[in-house]
Short mmCIF file of C-alpha atoms in Angstrom, two decimals:
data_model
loop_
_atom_site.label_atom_id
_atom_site.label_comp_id
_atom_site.label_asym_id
_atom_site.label_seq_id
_atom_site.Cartn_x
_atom_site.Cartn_y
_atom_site.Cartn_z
CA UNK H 256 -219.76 -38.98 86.36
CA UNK H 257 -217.72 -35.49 85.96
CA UNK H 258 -218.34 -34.00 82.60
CA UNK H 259 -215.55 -33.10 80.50
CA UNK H 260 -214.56 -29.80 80.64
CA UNK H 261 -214.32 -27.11 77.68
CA UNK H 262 -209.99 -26.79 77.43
CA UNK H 263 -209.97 -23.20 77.61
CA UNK H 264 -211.89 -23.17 81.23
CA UNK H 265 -214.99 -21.90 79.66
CA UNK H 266 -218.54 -23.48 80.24
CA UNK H 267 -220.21 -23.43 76.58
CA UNK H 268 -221.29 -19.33 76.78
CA UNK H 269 -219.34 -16.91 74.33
CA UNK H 270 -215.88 -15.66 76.03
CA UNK H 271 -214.80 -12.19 77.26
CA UNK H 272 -212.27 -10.70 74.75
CA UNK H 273 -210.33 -7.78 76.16
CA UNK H 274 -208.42 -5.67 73.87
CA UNK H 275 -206.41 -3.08 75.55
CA UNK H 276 -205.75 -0.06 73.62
CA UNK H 277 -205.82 -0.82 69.01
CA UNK H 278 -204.15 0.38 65.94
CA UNK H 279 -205.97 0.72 62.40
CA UNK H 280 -204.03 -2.63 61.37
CA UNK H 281 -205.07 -4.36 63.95
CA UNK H 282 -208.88 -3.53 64.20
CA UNK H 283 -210.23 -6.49 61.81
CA UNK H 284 -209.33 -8.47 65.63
CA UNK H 285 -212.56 -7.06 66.83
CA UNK H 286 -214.63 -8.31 64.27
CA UNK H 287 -212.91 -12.05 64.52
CA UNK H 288 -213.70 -12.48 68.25
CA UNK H 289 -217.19 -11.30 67.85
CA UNK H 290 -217.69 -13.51 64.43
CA UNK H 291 -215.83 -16.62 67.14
CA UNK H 292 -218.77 -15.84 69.15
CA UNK H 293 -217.20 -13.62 72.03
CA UNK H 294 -218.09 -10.45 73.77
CA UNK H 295 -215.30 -8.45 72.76
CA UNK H 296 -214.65 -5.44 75.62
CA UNK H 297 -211.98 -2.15 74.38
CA UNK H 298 -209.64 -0.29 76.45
CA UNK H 299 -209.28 2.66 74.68
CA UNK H 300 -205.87 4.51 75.53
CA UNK H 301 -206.56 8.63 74.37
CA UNK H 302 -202.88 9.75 73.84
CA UNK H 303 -202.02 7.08 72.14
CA UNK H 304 -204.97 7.61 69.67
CA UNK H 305 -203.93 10.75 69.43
CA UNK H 306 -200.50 10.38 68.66
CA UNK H 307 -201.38 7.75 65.65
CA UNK H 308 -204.17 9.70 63.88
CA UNK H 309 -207.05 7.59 64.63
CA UNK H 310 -210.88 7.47 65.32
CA UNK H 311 -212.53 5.22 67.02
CA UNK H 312 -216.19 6.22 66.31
CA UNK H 313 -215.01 6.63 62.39
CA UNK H 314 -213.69 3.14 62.37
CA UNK H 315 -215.80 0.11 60.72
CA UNK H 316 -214.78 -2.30 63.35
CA UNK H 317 -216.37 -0.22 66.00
CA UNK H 318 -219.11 -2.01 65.79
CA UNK H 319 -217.64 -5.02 66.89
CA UNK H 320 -216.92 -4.16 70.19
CA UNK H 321 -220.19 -4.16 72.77
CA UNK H 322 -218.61 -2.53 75.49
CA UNK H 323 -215.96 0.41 75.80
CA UNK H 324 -213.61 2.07 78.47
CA UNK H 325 -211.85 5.10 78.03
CA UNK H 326 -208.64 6.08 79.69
CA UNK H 327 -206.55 8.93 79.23
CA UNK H 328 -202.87 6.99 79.39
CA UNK H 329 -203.35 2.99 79.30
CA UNK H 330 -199.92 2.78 79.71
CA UNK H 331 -200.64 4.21 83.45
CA UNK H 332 -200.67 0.64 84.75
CA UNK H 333 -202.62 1.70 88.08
CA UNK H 334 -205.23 3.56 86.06
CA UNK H 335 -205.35 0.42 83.81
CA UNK H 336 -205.28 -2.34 86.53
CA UNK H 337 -208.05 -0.65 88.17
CA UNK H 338 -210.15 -0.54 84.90
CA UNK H 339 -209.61 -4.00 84.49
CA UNK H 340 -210.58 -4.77 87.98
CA UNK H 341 -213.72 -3.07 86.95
CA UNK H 342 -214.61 -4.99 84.32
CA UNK H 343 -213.14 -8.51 85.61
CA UNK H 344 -215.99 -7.93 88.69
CA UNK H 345 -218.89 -7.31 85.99
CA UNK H 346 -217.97 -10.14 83.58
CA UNK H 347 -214.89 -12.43 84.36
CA UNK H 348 -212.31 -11.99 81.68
CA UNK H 349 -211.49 -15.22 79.58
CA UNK H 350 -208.34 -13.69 77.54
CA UNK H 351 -206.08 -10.52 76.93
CA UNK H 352 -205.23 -8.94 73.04
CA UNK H 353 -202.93 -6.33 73.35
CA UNK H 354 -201.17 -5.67 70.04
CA UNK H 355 -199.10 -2.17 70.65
CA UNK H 356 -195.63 -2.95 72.16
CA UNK H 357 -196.42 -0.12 75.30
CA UNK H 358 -198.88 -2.21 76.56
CA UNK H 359 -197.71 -5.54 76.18
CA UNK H 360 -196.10 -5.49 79.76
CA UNK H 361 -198.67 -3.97 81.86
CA UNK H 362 -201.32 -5.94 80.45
CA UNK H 363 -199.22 -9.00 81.53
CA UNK H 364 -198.38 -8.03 84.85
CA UNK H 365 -202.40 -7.48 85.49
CA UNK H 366 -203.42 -10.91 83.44
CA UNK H 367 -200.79 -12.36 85.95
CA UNK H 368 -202.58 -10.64 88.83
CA UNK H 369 -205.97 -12.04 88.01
CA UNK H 370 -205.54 -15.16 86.80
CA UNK H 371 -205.73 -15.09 83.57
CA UNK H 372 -203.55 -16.72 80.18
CA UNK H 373 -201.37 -14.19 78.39
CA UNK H 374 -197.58 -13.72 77.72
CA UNK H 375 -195.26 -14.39 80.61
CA UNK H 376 -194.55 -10.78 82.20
CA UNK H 377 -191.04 -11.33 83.01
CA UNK H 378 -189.98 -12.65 79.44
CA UNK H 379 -192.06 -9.88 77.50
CA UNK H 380 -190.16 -7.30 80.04
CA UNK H 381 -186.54 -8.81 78.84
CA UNK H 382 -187.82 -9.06 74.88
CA UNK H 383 -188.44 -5.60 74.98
CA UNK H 384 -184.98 -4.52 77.29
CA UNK H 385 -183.27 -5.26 73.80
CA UNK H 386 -179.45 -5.70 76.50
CA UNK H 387 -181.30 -7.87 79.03
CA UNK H 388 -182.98 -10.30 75.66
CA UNK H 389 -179.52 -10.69 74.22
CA UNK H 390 -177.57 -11.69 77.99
CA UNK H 391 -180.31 -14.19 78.52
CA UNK H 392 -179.98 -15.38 74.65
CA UNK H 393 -175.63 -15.80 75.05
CA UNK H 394 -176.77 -17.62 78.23
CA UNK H 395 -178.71 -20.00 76.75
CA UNK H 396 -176.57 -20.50 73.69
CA UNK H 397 -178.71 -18.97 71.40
CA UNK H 398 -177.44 -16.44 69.94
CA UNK H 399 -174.02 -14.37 70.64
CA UNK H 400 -174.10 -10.92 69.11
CA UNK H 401 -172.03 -8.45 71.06
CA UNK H 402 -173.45 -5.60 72.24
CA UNK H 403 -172.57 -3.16 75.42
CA UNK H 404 -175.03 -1.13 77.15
CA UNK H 405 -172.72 2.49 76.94
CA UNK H 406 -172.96 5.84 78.93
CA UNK H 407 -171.72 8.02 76.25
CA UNK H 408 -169.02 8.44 73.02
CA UNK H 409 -165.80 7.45 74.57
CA UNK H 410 -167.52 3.94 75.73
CA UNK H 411 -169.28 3.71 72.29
CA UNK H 412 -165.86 4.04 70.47
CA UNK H 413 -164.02 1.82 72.86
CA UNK H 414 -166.57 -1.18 71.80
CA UNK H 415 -166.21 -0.02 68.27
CA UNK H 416 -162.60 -0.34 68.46
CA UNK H 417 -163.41 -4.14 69.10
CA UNK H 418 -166.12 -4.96 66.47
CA UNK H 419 -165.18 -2.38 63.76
CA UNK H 420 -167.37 -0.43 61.54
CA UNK H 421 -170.16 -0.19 60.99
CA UNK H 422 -171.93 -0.49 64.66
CA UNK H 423 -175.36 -0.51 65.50
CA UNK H 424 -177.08 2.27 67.97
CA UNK H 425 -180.80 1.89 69.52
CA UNK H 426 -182.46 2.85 72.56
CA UNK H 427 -181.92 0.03 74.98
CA UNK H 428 -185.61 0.11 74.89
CA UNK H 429 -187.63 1.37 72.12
CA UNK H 430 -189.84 0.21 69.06
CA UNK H 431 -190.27 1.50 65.51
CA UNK H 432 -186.88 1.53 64.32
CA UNK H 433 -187.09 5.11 66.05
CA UNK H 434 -183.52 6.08 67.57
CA UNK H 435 -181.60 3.26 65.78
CA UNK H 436 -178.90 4.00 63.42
CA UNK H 437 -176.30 1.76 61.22
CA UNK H 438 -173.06 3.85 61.93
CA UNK H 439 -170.04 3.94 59.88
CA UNK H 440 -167.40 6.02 61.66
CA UNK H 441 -166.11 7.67 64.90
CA UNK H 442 -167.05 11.13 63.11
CA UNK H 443 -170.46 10.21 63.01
CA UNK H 444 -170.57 8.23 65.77
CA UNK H 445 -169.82 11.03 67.94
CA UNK H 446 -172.35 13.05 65.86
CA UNK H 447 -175.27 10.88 66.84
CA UNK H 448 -174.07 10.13 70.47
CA UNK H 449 -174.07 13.96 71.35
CA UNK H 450 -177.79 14.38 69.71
CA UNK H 451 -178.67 11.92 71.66
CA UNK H 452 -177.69 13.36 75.02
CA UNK H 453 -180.00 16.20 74.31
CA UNK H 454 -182.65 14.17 73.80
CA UNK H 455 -185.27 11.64 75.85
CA UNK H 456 -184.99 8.66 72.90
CA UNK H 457 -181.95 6.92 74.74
CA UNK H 458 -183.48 7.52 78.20
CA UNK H 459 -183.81 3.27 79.38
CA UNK H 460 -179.98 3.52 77.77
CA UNK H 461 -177.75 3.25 74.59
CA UNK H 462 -176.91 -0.12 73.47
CA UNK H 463 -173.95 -0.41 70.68
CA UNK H 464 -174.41 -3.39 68.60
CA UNK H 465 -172.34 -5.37 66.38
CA UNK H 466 -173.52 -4.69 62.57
CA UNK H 467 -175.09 -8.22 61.38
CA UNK H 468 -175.20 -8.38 57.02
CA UNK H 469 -177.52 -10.57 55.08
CA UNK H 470 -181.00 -10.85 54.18
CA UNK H 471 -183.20 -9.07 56.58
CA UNK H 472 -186.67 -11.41 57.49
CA UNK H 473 -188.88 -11.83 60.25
CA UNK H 474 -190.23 -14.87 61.55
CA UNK H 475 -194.02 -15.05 62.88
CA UNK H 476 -194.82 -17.55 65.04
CA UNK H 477 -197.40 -18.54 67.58
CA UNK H 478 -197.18 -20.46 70.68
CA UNK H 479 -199.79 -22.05 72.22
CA UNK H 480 -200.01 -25.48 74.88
CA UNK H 481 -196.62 -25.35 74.47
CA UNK H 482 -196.94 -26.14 70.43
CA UNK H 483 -194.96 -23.58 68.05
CA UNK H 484 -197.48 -22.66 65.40
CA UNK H 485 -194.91 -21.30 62.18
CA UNK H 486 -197.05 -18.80 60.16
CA UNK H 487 -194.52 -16.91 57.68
CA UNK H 488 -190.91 -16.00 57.06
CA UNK H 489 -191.36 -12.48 55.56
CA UNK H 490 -188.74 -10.46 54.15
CA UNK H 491 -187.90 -6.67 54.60
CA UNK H 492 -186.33 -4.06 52.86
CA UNK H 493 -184.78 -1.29 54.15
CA UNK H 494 -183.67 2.45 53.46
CA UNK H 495 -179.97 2.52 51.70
CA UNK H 496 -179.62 6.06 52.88
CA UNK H 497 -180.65 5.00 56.52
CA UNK H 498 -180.37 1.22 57.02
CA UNK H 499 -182.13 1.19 60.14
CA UNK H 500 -185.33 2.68 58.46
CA UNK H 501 -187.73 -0.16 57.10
CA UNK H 502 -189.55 0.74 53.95
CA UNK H 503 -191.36 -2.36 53.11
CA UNK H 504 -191.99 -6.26 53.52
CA UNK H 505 -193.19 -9.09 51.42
CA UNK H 506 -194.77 -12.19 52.93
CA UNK H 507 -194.13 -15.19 52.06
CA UNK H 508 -190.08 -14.55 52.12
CA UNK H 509 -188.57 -15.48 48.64
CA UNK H 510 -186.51 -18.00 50.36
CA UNK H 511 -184.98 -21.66 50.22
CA UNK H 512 -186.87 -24.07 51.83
CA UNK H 513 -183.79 -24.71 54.10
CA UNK H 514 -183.33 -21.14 55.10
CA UNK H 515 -187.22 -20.89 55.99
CA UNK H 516 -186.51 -24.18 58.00
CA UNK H 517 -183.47 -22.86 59.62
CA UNK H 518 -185.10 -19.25 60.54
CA UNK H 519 -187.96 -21.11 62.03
CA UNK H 520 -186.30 -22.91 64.51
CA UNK H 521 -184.00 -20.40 65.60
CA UNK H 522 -186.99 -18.27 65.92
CA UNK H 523 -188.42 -21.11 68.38
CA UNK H 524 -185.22 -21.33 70.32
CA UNK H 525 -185.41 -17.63 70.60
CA UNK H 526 -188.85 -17.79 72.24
CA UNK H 527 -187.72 -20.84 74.60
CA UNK H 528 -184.86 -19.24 75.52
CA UNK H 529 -187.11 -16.11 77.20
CA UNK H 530 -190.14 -18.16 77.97
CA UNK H 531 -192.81 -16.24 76.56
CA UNK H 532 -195.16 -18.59 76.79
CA UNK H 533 -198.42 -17.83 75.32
CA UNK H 534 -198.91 -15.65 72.03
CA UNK H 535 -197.96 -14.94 68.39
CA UNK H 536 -194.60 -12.84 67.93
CA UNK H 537 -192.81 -10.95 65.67
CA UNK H 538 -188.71 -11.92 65.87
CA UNK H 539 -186.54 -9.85 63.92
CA UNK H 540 -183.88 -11.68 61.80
CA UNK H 541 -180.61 -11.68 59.75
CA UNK H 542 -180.12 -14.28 57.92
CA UNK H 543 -176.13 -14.50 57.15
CA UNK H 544 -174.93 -15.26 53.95
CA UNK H 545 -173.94 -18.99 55.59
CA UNK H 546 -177.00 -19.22 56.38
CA UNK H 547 -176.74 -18.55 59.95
CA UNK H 548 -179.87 -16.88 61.62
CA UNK H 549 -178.90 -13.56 63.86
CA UNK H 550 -181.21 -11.84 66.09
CA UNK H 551 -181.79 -8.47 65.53
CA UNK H 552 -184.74 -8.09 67.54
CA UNK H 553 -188.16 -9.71 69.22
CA UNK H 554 -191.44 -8.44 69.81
CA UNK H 555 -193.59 -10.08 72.17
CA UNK H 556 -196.62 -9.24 70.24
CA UNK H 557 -198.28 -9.84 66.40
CA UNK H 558 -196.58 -8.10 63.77
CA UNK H 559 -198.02 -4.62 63.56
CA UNK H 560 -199.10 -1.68 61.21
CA UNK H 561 -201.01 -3.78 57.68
CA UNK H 562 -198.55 -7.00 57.92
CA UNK H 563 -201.70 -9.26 59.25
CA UNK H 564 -203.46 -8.13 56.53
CA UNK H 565 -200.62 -8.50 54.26
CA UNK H 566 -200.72 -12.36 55.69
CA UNK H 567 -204.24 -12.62 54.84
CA UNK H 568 -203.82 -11.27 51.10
CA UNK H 569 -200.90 -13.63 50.31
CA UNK H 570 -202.82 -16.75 51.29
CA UNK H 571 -202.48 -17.46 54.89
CA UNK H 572 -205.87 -17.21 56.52
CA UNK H 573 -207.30 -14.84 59.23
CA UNK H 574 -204.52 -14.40 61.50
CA UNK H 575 -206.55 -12.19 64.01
CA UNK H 576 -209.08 -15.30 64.37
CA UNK H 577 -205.70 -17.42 65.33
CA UNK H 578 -204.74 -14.50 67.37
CA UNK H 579 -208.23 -14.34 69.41
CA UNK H 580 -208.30 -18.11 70.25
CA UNK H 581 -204.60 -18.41 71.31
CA UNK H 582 -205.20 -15.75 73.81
CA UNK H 583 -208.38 -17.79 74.93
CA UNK H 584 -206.08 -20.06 75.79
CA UNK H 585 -207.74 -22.76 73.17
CA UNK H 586 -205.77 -25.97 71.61
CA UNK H 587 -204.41 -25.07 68.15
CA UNK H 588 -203.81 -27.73 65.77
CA UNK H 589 -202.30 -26.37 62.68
CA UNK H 590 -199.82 -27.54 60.39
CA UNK H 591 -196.96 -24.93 58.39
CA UNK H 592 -199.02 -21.96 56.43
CA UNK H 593 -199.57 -22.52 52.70
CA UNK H 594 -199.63 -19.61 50.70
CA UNK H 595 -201.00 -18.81 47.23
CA UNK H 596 -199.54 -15.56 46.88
CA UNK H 597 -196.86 -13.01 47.57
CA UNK H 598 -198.13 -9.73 49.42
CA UNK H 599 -196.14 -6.59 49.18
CA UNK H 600 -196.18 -3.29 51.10
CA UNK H 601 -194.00 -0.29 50.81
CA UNK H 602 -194.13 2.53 53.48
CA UNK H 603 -192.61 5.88 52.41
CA UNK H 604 -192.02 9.67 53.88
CA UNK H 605 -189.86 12.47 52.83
CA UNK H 606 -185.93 11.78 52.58
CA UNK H 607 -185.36 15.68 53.68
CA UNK H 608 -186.95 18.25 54.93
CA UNK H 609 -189.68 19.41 52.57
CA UNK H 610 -192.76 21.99 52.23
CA UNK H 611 -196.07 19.89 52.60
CA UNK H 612 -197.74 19.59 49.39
CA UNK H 613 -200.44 22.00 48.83
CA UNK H 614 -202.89 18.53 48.09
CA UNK H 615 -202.67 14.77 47.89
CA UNK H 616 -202.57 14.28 44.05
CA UNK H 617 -205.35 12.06 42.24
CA UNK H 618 -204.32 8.85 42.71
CA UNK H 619 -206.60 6.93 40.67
CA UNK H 620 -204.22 6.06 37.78
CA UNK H 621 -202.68 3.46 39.59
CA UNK H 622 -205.77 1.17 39.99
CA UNK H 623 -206.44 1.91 36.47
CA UNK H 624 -202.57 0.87 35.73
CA UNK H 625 -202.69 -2.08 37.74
CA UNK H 626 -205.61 -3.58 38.29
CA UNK H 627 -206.08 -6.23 40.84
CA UNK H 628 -202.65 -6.33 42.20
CA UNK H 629 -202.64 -3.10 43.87
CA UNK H 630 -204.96 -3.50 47.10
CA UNK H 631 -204.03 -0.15 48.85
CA UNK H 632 -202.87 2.66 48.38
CA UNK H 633 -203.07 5.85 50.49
CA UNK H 634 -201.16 9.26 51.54
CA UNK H 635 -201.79 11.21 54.53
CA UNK H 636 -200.13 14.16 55.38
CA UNK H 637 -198.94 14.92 59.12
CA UNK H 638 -200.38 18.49 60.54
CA UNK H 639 -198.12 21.05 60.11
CA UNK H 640 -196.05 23.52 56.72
CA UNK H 641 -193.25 21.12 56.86
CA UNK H 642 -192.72 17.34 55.86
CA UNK H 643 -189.95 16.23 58.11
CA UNK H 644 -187.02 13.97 57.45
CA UNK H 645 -188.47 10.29 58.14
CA UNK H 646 -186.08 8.42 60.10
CA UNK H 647 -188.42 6.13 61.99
CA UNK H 648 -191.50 4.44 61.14
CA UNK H 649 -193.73 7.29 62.77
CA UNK H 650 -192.65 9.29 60.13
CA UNK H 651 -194.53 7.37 56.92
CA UNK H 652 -197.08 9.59 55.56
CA UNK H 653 -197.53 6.58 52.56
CA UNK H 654 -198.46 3.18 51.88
CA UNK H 655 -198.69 0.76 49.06
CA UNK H 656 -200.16 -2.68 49.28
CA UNK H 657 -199.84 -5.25 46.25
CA UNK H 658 -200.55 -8.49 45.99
CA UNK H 659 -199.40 -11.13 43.19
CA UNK H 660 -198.92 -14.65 42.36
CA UNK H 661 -194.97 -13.78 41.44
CA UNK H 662 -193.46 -12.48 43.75
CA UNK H 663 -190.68 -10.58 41.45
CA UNK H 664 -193.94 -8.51 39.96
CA UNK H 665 -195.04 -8.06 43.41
CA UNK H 666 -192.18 -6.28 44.70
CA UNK H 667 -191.58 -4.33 41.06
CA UNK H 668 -195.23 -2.70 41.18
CA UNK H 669 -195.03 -2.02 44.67
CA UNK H 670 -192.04 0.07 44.06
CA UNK H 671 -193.44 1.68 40.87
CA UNK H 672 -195.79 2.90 42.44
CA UNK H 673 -193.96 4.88 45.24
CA UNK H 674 -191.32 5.78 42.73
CA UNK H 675 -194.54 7.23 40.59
CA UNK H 676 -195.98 8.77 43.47
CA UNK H 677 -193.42 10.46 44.55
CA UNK H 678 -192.90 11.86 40.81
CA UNK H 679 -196.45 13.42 41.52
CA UNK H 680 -195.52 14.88 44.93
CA UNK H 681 -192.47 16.34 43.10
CA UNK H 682 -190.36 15.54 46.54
CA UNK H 683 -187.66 12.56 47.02
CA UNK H 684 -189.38 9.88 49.41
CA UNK H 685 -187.71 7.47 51.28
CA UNK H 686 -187.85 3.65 49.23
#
């Protein structure tokens, strides 16, 4: 008589958890897949721990991990696939994280190499090729925002000539919210276009977008067996001075239950549509004033910087556990997320060039102030004399996370705060 066999392939012995490369946010994933039972192996990437201000040794979920590589560049997929080879030979590998949008592709190709359950390659490669997502979208009926792939201004004003003011510009390829802009005129549009011909931002190409208006939300959702797992509708606030710039989100989204319903779905159809497969993702969202969900974009990976832990705060559970056993490949049964609360953060850096501060100021009065509803707050200044403009997400030096049962006071106290704050640094932040 054969004896069943454990769904994820495994016999009953712990799995092999590899996370390639992490992010501050994201660390509590460590500690899940080693509470789940799992050897949990790190690919640590250098630069890109560099580049985001982080220690490994200084972090509390270091101890979570029993075994550690060190690479200069992950994103070097031959240096990668041949660490990975490494460690596949000592202990076969059971299951892929990789939370940081560089290294979602690589870390596909390889898991497609070896064998082993992770995000189709192919579709992750079109999410992030922001022209190539939306031709496959049209295609499949999805979703039908114009756009045009352009070489320079006279291109760039020829497709504004058809949509009107304002147009969207991004990096064909690109993350953050660096590079993008909400344009409102040929003046400025020929301002932007001729920075960015100096520059290495637009290098995969400049896509021109139709401008989409509404309420601006993201849709989580996993994807597992085939079964769409919805975790949240959140909703995000932007920059008036600089649309493209988020400042903030709130999760749950303060919206109807039709709307959440309708955002969901096209969310699904989204992820059908490019055949991601296997994962939890992050799809951007407009939600029209008819009601009608727009793409804006999708990120074939689990929403970044604090958001999971934003998700935890408002009620929703331990996404990084969910996280760790999708990518094992396991059989999720879970039913639509019930939250208790509503979990706000607010990011914010300097809206012009400024002198640094001398010092962070004492930030103590706002815990006395507030009590229990503010969970975070912190501000670190980048090296350097200078604050520069923040136009991208990489240029945040602050955060405030609050968490209430109304989500009106959530949002108000969040924004106190940074409005206080940035009284105290006696400089104009962005909010």
């Amino acid at each position: 008589m054969t004896e069943p066999q454990d769904p994820t392939g495994r016999d009953d012995g712990p799995g092999h958890v590899v996370f390639v490369t992490w992010k501050a946010g994201n660390a509590p994933a460590f500690e899940a897949a080693a509470r789940l039972g799992h050897h949990v192996t790190l690919v640590r990437s250098l630069l890109m721990e560099q580049s985001q201000h982080i220690d490994f040794d200084a972090s509390p979920y270091a101890r979570f991990v029993d075994t550690v590589h060190v690479l200069k560049d992950a994103t070097d997929i031959d240096a990668l696939r041949a660490c990975v080879l490494g460690v596949h030979g000592e202990r076969p590998i059971d299951g892929f994280v990789a939370t940081v949008d560089a290294l979602v592709v690589p870390v596909a190709r390889i898991a497609e190499e070896i064998g082993v359950p992770f995000t189709d390659a192919r579709a992750a490669e079109a999410a992030k090729q922001k022209n190539r997502c939306r031709e496959i979208l049209a295609a499949a009926g999805v979703d039908s925002t114009r756009h045009a792939v352009v070489a320079g201004f006279e291109e760039a004003a020829a497709f504004a000539a058809t949509t009107g003011y304002p147009v969207v510009v991004k990096p064909a390829r690109g993350s953050g919210s660096e590079g993008a802009d909400v344009v409102a005129d040929e003046e400025q549009l020929r301002g932007i276009l001729g920075q960015a011909a100096a520059g290495t931002t637009y290098e995969a190409g400049i896509l021109v977008e139709e401008y989409l208006s509404g309420r601006f939300v993201s849709a989580e959702l996993g994807l597992s067996h085939g079964r769409f797992l919805r975790l949240a509708v959140s909703e995000r606030s932007t920059w008036e001075r600089h649309e493209a710039l988020e400042t903030g989100t709130t999760i749950p989204a303060g919206i109807s239950a039709g709307d959440h319903d309708r955002v969901m779905e096209f969310a699904e159809a989204v992820v059908g549509a490019l055949g991601l497969r296997l994962g939890i993702f992050h799809i951007e969202i407009m939600l029209g004033e008819d009601g009608t969900p727009r793409l804006i974009e999708v990120n074939p990976r689990i929403m970044g910087s604090c958001l999971p832990n934003l998700f935890r705060l408002a009620g929703g559970g331990d996404i990084f556990e969910l996280l760790v056993r999708i990518h094992l490949d396991e059989e999720i049964e879970r039913g639509p997320t019930r939250f208790t609360h509503y979990a706000t953060v607010r990011w914010f850096g300097a809206a012009d060039l400024a002198p640094k501060p001398d010092h962070v100021p004492d930030l103590s009065w706002a815990a006395a102030e507030y009590g229990d509803s503010l969970h975070a707050l912190t501000v670190r200044f980048p090296e350097g004399d200078v604050l520069l403009p923040c136009r991208g997400n990489l240029g945040n030096f602050g955060e405030v996370q609050v968490v209430h049962a109304d989500r009106t006071a959530s949002i108000r106290i969040a924004e106190e705060i940074v409005g206080r704050t940035a009284d105290r640094l006696g400089i104009e932040v962005t909010r």
